Coordinates of C-alpha atoms and ligand atoms in Angstrom, one line a residue:
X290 CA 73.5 86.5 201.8
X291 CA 70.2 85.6 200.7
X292 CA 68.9 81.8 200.9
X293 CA 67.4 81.7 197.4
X294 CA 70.1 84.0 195.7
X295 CA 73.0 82.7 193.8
X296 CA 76.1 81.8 195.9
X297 CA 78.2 83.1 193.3
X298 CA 77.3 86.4 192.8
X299 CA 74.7 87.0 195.5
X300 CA 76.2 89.7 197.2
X301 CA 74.6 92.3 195.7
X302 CA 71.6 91.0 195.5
X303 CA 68.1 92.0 197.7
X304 CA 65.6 89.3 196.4
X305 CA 66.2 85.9 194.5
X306 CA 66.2 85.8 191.1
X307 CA 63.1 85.4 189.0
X308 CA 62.1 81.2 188.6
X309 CA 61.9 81.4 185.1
X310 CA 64.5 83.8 184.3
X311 CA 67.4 81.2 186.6
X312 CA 65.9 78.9 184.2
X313 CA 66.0 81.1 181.0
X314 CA 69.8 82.0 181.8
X315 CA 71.1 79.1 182.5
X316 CA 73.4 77.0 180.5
X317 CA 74.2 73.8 182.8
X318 CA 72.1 72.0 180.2
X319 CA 74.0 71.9 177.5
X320 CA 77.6 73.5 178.5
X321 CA 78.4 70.1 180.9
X322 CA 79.3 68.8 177.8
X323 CA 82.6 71.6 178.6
X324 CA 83.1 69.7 181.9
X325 CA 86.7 68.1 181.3
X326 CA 88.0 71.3 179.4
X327 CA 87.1 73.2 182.8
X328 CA 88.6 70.7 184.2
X329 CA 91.5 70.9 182.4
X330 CA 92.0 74.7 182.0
X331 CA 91.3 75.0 185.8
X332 CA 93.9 72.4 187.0
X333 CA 96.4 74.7 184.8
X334 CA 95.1 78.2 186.6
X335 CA 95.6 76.7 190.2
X336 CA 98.8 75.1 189.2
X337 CA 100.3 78.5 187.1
X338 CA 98.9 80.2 190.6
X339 CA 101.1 78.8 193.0
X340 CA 104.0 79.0 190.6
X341 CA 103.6 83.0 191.1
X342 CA 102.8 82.3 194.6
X343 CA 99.4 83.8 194.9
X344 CA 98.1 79.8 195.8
X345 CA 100.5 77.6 198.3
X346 CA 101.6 74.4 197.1
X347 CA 99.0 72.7 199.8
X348 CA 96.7 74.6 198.1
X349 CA 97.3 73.8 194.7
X350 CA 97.1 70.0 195.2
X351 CA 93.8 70.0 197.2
X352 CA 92.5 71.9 194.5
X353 CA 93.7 69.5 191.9
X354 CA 92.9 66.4 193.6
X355 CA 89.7 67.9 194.2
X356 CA 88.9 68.4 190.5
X357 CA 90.4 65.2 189.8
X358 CA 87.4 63.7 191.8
X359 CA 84.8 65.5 190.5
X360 CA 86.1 64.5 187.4
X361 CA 85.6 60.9 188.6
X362 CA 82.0 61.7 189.3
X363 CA 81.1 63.6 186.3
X364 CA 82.5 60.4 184.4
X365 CA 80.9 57.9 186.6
X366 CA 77.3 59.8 185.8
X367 CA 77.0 60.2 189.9
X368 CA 77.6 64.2 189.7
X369 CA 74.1 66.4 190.1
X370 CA 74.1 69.1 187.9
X371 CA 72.0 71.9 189.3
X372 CA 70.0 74.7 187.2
X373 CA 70.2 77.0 190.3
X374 CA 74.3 77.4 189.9
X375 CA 73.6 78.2 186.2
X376 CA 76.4 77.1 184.2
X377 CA 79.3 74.3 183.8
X378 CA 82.1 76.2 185.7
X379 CA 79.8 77.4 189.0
X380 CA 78.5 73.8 189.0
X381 CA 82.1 72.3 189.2
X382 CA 83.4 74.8 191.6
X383 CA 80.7 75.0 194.2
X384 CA 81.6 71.3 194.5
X385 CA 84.8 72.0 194.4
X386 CA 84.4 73.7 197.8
X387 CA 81.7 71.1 199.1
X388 CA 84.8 68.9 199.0
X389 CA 87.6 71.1 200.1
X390 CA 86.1 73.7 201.8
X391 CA 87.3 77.4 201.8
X392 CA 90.5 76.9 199.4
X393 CA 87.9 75.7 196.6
X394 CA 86.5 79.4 197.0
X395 CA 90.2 80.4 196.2
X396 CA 90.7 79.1 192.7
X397 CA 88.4 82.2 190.9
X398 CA 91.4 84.0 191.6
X399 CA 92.7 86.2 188.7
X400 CA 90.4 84.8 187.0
X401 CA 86.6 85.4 185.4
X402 CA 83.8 83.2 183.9
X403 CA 84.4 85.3 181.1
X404 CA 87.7 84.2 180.1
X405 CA 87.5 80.7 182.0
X406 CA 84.4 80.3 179.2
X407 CA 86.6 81.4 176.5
X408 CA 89.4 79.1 177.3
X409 CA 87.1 75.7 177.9
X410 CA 85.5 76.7 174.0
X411 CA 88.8 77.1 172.7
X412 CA 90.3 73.1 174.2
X413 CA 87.0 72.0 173.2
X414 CA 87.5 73.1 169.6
X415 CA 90.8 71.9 169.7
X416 CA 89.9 68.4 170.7
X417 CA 87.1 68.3 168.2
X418 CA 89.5 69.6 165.5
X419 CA 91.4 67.1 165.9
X420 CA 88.7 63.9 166.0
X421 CA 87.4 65.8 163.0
X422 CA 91.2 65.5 161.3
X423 CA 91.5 62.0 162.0
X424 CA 88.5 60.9 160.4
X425 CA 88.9 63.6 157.1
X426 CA 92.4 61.8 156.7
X427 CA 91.1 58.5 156.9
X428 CA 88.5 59.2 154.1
X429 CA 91.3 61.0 152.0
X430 CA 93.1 57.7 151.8
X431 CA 89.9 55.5 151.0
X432 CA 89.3 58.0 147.9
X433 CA 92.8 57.6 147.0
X434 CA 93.1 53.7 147.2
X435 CA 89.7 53.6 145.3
X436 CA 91.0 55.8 142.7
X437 CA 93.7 54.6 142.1
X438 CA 92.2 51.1 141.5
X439 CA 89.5 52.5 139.4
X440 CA 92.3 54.3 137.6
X441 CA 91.4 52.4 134.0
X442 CA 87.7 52.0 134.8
X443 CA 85.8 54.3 132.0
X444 CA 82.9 56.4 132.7
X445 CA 80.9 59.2 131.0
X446 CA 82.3 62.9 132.0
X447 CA 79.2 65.0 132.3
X448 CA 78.5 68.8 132.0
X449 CA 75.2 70.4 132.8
X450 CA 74.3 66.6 133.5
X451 CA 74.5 65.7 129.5
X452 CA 77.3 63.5 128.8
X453 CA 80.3 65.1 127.6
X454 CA 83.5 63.2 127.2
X455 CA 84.5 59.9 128.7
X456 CA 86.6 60.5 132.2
X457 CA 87.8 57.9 134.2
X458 CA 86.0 56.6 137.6
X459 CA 89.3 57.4 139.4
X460 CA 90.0 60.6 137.6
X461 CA 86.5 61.4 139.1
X462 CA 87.2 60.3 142.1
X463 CA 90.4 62.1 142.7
X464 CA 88.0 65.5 141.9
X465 CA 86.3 64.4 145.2
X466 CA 90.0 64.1 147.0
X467 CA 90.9 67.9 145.9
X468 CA 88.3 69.1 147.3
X469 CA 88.6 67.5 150.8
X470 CA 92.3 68.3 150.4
X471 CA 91.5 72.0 150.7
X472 CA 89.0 71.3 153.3
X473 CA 91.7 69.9 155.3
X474 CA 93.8 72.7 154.6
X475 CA 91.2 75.0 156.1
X476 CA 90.6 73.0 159.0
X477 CA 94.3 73.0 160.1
X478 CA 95.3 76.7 159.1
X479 CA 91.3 77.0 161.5
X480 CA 92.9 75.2 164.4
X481 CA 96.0 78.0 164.6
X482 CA 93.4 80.1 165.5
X483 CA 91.5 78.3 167.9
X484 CA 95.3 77.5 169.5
X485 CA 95.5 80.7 171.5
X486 CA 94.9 81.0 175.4
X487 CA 92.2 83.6 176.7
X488 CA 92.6 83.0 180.3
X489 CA 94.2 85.8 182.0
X490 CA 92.1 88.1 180.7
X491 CA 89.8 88.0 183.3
X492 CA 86.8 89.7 183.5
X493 CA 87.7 91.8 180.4
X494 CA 90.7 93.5 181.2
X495 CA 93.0 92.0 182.6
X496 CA 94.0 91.4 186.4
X497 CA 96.0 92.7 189.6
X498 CA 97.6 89.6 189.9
X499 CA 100.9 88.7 189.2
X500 CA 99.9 85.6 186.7
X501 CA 102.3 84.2 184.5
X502 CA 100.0 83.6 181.1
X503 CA 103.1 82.0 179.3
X504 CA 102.9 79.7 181.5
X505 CA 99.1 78.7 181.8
X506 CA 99.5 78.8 177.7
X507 CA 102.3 76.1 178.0
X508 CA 100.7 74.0 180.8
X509 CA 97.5 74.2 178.4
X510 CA 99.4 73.4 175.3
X511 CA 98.2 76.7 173.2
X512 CA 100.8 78.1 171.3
X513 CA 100.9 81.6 172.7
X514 CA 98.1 83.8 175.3
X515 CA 96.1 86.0 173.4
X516 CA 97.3 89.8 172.9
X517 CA 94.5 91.3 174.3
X518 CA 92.0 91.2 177.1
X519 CA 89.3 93.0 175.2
X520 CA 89.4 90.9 172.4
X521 CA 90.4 87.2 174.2
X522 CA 87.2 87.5 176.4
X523 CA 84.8 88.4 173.3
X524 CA 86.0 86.6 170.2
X525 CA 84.2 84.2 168.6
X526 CA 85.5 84.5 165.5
X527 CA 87.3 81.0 165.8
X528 CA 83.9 79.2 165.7
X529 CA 82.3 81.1 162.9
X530 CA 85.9 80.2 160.8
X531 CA 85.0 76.1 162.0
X532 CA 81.4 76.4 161.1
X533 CA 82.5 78.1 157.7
X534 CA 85.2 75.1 157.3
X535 CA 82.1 73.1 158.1
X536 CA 80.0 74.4 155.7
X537 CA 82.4 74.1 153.0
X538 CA 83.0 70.6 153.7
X539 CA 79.3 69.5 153.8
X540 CA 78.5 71.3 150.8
X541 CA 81.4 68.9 149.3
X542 CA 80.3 66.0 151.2
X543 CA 76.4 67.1 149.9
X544 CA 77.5 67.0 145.9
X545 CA 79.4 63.6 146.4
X546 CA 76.1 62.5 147.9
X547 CA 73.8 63.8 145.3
X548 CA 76.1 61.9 142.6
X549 CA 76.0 58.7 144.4
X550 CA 72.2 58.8 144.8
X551 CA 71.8 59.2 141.2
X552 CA 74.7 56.6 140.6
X553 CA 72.8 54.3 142.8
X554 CA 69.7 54.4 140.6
X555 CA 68.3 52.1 138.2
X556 CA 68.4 54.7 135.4
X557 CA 72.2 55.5 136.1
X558 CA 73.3 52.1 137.3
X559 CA 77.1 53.0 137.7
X560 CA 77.1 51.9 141.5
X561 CA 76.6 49.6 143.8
X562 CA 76.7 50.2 147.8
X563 CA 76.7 47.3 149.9
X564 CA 73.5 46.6 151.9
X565 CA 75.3 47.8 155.5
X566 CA 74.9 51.5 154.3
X567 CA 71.2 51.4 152.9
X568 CA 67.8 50.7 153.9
X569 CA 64.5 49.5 152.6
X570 CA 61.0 50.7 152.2
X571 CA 57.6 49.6 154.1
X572 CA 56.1 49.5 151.7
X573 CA 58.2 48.8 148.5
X574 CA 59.8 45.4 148.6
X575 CA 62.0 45.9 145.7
X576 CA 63.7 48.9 147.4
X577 CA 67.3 49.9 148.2
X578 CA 67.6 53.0 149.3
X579 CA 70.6 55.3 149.3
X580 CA 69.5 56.5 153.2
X581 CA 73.3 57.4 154.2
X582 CA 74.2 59.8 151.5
X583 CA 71.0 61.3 151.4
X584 CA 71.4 62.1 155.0
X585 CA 74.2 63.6 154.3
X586 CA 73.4 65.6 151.7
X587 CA 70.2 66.3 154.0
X588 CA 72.3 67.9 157.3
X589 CA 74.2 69.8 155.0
X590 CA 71.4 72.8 155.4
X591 CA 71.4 72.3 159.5
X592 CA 75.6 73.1 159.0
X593 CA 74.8 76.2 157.3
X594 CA 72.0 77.1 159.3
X595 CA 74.7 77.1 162.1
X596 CA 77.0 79.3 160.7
X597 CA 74.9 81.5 159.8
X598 CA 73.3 81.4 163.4
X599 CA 77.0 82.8 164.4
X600 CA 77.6 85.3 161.8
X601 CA 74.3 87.0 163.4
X602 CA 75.2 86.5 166.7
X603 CA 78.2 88.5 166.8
X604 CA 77.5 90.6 164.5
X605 CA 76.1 93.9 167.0
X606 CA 77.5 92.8 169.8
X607 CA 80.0 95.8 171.1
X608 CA 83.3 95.0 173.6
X609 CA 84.0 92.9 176.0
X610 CA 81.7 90.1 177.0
X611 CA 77.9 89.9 176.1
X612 CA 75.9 87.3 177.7
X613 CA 75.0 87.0 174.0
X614 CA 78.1 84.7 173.6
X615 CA 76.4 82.0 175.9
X616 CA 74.4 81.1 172.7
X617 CA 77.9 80.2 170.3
X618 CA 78.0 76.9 172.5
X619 CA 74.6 74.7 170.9
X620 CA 75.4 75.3 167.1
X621 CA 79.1 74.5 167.7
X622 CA 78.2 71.5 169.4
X623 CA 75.9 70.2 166.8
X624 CA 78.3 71.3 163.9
X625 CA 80.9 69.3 165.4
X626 CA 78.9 66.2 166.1
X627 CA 77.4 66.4 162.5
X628 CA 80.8 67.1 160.4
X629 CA 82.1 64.1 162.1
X630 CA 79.8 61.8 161.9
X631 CA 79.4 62.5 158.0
X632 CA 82.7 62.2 157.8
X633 CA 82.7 59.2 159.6
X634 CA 80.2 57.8 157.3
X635 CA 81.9 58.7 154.5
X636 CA 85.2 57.0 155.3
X637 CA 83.6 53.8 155.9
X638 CA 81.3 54.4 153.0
X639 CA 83.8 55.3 150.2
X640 CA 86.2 52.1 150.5
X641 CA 82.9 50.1 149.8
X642 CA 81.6 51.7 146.6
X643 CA 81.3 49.0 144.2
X644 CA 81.5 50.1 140.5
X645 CA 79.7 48.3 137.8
X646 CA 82.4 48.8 134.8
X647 CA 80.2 47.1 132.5
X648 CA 77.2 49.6 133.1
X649 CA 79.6 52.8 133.2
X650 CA 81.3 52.0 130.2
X651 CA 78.0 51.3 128.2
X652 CA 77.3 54.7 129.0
X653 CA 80.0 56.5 128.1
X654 CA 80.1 54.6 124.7
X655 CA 76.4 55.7 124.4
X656 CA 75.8 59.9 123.6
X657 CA 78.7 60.6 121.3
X658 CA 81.4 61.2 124.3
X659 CA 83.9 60.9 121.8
X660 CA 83.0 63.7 119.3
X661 CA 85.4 66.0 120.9
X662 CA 88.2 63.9 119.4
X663 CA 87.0 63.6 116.1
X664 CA 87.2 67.3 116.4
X665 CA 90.6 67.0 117.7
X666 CA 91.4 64.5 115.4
X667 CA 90.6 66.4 112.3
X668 CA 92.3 69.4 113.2
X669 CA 95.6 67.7 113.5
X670 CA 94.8 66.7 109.8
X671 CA 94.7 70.2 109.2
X672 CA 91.3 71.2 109.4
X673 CA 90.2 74.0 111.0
X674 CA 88.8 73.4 114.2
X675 CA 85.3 75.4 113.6
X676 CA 85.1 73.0 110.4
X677 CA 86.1 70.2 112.8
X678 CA 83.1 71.1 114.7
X679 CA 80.7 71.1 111.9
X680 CA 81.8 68.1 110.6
X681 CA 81.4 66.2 113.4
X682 CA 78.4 67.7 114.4
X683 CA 77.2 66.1 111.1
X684 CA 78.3 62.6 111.8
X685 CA 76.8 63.0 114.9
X686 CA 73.1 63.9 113.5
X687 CA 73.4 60.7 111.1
X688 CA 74.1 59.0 114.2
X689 CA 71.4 59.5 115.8
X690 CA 69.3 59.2 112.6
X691 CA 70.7 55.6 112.6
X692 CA 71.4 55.2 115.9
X693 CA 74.6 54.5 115.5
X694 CA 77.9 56.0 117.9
X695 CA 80.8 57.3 116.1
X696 CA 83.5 54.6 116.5
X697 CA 79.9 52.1 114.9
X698 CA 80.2 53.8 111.7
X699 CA 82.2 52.1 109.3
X700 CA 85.0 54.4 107.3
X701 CA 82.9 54.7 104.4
X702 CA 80.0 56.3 106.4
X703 CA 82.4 59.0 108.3
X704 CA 84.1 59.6 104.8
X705 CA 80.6 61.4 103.8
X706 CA 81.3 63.8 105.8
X707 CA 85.2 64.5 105.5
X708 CA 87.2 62.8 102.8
X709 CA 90.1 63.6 105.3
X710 CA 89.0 60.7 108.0
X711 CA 91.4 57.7 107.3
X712 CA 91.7 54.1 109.3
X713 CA 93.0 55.6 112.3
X714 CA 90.4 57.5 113.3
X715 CA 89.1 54.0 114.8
X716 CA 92.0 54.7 117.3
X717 CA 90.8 58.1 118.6
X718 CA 87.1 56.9 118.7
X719 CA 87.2 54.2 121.4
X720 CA 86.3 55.6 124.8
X721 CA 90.1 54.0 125.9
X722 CA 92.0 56.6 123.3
X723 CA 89.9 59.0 124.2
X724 CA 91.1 59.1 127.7
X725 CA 94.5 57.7 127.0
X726 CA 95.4 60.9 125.0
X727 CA 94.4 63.4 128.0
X728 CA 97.8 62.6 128.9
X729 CA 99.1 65.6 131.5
X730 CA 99.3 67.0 134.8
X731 CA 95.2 67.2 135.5
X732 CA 94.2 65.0 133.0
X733 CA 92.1 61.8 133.2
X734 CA 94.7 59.1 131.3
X735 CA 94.9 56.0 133.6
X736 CA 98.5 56.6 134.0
X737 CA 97.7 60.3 135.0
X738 CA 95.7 59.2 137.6
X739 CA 97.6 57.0 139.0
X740 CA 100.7 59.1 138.9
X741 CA 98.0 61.7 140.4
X742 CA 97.0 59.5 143.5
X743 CA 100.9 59.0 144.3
X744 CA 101.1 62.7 144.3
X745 CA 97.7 62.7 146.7
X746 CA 99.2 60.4 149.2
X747 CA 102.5 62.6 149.4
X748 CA 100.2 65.7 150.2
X749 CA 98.8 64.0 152.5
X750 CA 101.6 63.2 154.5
X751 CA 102.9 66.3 154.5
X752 CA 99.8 67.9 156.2
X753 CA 100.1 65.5 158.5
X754 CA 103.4 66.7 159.8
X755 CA 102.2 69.7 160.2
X756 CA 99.4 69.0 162.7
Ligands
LIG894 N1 77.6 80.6 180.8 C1 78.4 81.7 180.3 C2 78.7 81.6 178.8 O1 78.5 80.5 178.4 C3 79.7 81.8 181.1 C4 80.2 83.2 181.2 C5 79.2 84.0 182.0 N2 79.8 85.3 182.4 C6 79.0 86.2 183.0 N3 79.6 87.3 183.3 N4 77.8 86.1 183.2 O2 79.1 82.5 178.2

C-alpha cells in the first residue's frame, strides 16, 4: 500500500489523494462531535458479533476496552484527530488498532461507514431529542404556573394589532402553552422515527454474515432494525422531520418574542423582564433592551434556513448512499444547539415575566374593548344583532367625540342611542364582566383559565409517560 494513500481504503489506489481534495472530503472537523455515539453503536457491533460467533469473546473485550479508552482520551481532550483519516469512525478505529493491534482491524466486520454513519446520526438525534424534551417540558410548566397566577389579571385582546376585546394575561398565556403542546407532540411522535437501527445494512445491502440485528437494536435501545438496507443506509428523512419540528417551534418561540418586545416597550408598557435577561446600550443610558427575545426571534430564520438546507439536499439524490449525505450533519448540529438553547432561555425567561396589571388594565379599558358586549348585551334585550352593531357603533363615535369609554357614559348618555339600555348594562361594561361572561371550554373567564391550566398540567403528564 501506498505511504500517502488512505489506510482505509488504499488498496486500490495508484497515487495519494489530491491535498486539497483529503481536505475538501473530509469530515473529522465537525462529525467528532459523533464520537460517543460511535462509540456506543460500535461497542454494540463487536459485542452482537461474538454473540453470532464471527468475533471470540477475547476479541470482543479487547475491542471494548479498547474503545473504552479512547473514549477516555477523546474526553480528556488528549485524542489527535487527523484530517488524513477523514472522518469520526476511521479516526476512532485506526486507534483502535494502534492500541490493540490486528483484532482492532476486525471490528468493520459486517459492517460499513455507511450504515455505522447512519446509526451514530440516529443515537445522536435521540439524545438530543431528548435534552430538547427536558427543557420544552420545563418551559410548559413555567407558562402554566404563570398563567394560572395571572388567571384574573386583565389585558387588551388584540386583532390585526387594534384592540379588540379584553382577554386575560393567563388566557393569553395559555395560547402560548397550546402551541408548545403540539410542538411537543411532534417532537415525540419525531423521535419514533429517529428510534430505528440502520446498522446491518452495511454497505447498502445487506451482509454475508450471520448478524443478529434484533439484537444490536436491543443492545442499542432502538425499538426495532430498519426494514430495509436500501432505505436504512440513505434516509435522512428523520432529520428533515426534527428541523421541520424545529422550525415550527421557533416560529412559535419567534411570535412570543415579537409580543414580548413590544410588551417591553414604553408605548406598550404591559411587561417587565428582570435585568438578568436584557442588556443596555453604549450609547443610550436610559436603555433596556429586550436582547434575549429578540435573539430568538432573530435565529428563528438560521432554523429554517436549515431545513430548508435538507429538503434540498436529498431531494435528487437516487439509492443507496451519496457522499451527498455527509453534508445533513452541520445544519442538524446547529438546529439542535439553537432549539435548545432558545428553549432554554425561554424556560428560565418565562417564570420571570413581571406583569404590570395597572398598565395592562388601563389599556384594555382604553379603545372600546367592551363594545362587543353592548352588542351582546342588547341582543339579549331583543335587538337584533346588526342593530346591536349600529347602535353601538354610535356610542362608540360620541365616545370618541368626548373621549369618553363606554362603561364612562352615564345611563342617560347611552339611552340616546337605545331607549332599551337599562342600569345593568354597567355590569356588562366593565372589562371584569366582560371576561367573566366568556365562560366555556376555550374561553378567557378567570375560572376558565384556571380550570384550563389544571387540564394543561394533566396533558402534560401524560406525554410524559409516553416518552
Ligand atoms: N463521513 C461520511 C458521512 O458523513 C461517512 C460515510 C462515508 N461512506 C463512504 N462510503 N464514503 O456520510
Amino acid at each position: 500500500m501506498s505511504q500517502a494513500t488512505n489506510q482505509s481504503w488504499g488498496g486500490r489506489f495508484s497515487e495519494p489523494t489530491d491535498a486539497f481534495v483529503a481536505r475538501f472530503t473530509a469530515s473529522v472537523t465537525f462529525d467528532q462531535r459523533l464520537a460517543r455515539q460511535d462509540i456506543q453503536g460500535s461497542i454494540a457491533h463487536a459485542t452482537m458479533l461474538s454473540r453470532v460467533g464471527v468475533l471470540t469473546g477475547e476479541e470482543r473485550d479487547a475491542i471494548i476496552n479498547g474503545l473504552t479508552e479512547i473514549q477516555g482520551e477523546i474526553e480528556r481532550g488528549e485524542f489527535n484527530w487527523s484530517v488524513p483519516l477523514e472522518d469520526v469512525h476511521m479516526n476512532i478505529e485506526a486507534r483502535l488498532t494502534d492500541k490493540i493491534g490486528i483484532t482492532g482491524k476486525k471490528l468493520h466486520t459486517g459492517r460499513s461507514r455507511n450504515d455505522q454513519v447512519a446509526t451514530d446520526i440516529r443515537l445522536f438525534m435521540r439524545d438530543e431529542i431528548d435534552v430538547i424534551e427536558v427543557e420544552l417540558k420545563r418551559l410548559r410548566e413555567g407558562m402554566i404556573e404563570l398563567a394560572d397566577r395571572e388567571a384574573d389579571t386583565i389585558m387588551p385582546g388584540f386583532t390585526h394589532l387594534q384592540t379588540a376585546q379584553p382577554v386575560t394575561f393567563g388566557h393569553h398565556l395559555l395560547a402560548w402553552q397550546e402551541m408548545l403542546a403540539r410542538d411537543h407532540e411532534r417532537l415525540l411522535d419525531c423521535r419514533k422515527r429517529v428510534n430505528v437501527l440502520p446498522l446491518g445494512a452495511a454497505a447498502l445491502a445487506g451482509t454475508t454474515y450471520p448478524i443478529d440485528r434484533h439484537v444490536t437494536a436491543e443492545l442499542l435501545g432502538f425499538d426495532r432494525p430498519a426494514e430495509n438496507s436500501l432505505d436504512a443506509v440513505s434516509d435522512r428523512d428523520f432529520a428533515i422531520e426534527f428541523t421541520s419540528f424545529a422550525s415550527i417551534l421557533m416560529m412559535h418561540l419567534s411570535r412570543m418574542s415579537e409580543e414580548l418586545v413590544l410588551w417591553t416597550s414604553a408605548q406598550f408598557d404591559f411587561i417587565d423582564l428582570p435585568d438578568r435577561f436584557c442588556t443596555g446600550s453604549s450609547i443610550m443610558p436610559q436603555k433596556k433592551n429586550p436582547d434575549v427575545p429578540e435573539l430568538v426571534r432573530g435565529k428563528t430564520g438560521r432554523v429554517y434556513g436549515h431545513l430548508m438546507g435538507l429538503l434540498t439536499l436529498m431531494k435528487s439524490q437516487p439509492l443507496a448512499y451519496n457522499k451527498d449525505n455527509q453534508e445533513d450533519k452541520e445544519p442538524l448540529f446547529d438546529a439542535v444547539d439553537t432549539v435548545r438553547d432558545c428553549l432554554k432561555a425561554f424556560a428560565d425567561m418565562v417564570p420571570a415575566i413581571e406583569p404590570k396589571k395597572d398598565s395592562m388594565y388601563e389599556a384594555a379599558r382604553r379603545g372600546f374593548s367592551t363594545a362587543t358586549d353592548l352588542a351582546d348585551y342588547l341582543v339579549r334585550k331583543g335587538v337584533a344583532f346588526r342593530d346591536a352593531h349600529e347602535i353601538v357603533g354610535q356610542s362608540v363615535a360620541y365616545g370618541l367625540k368626548t373621549q369618553k369609554d363606554l362603561s364612562e357614559m352615564s345611563l342617560e348618555e347611552l339611552q340616546q342611542f337605545s331607549s332599551i339600555i337599562e342600569q345593568d348594562v354597567f355590569d356588562v361594561l366593565t372589562l371584569e364582566g366582560s371576561v367573566a361572561a366568556r365562560n366555556h371550554i376555550g374561553g378567557t373567564a378567570p375560572n376558565q383559565v384556571r380550570a384550563a391550566a389544571q387540564r394543561a398540567r394533566e396533558a402534560l403528564s401524560l406525554l410524559q409517560g409516553q416518552a
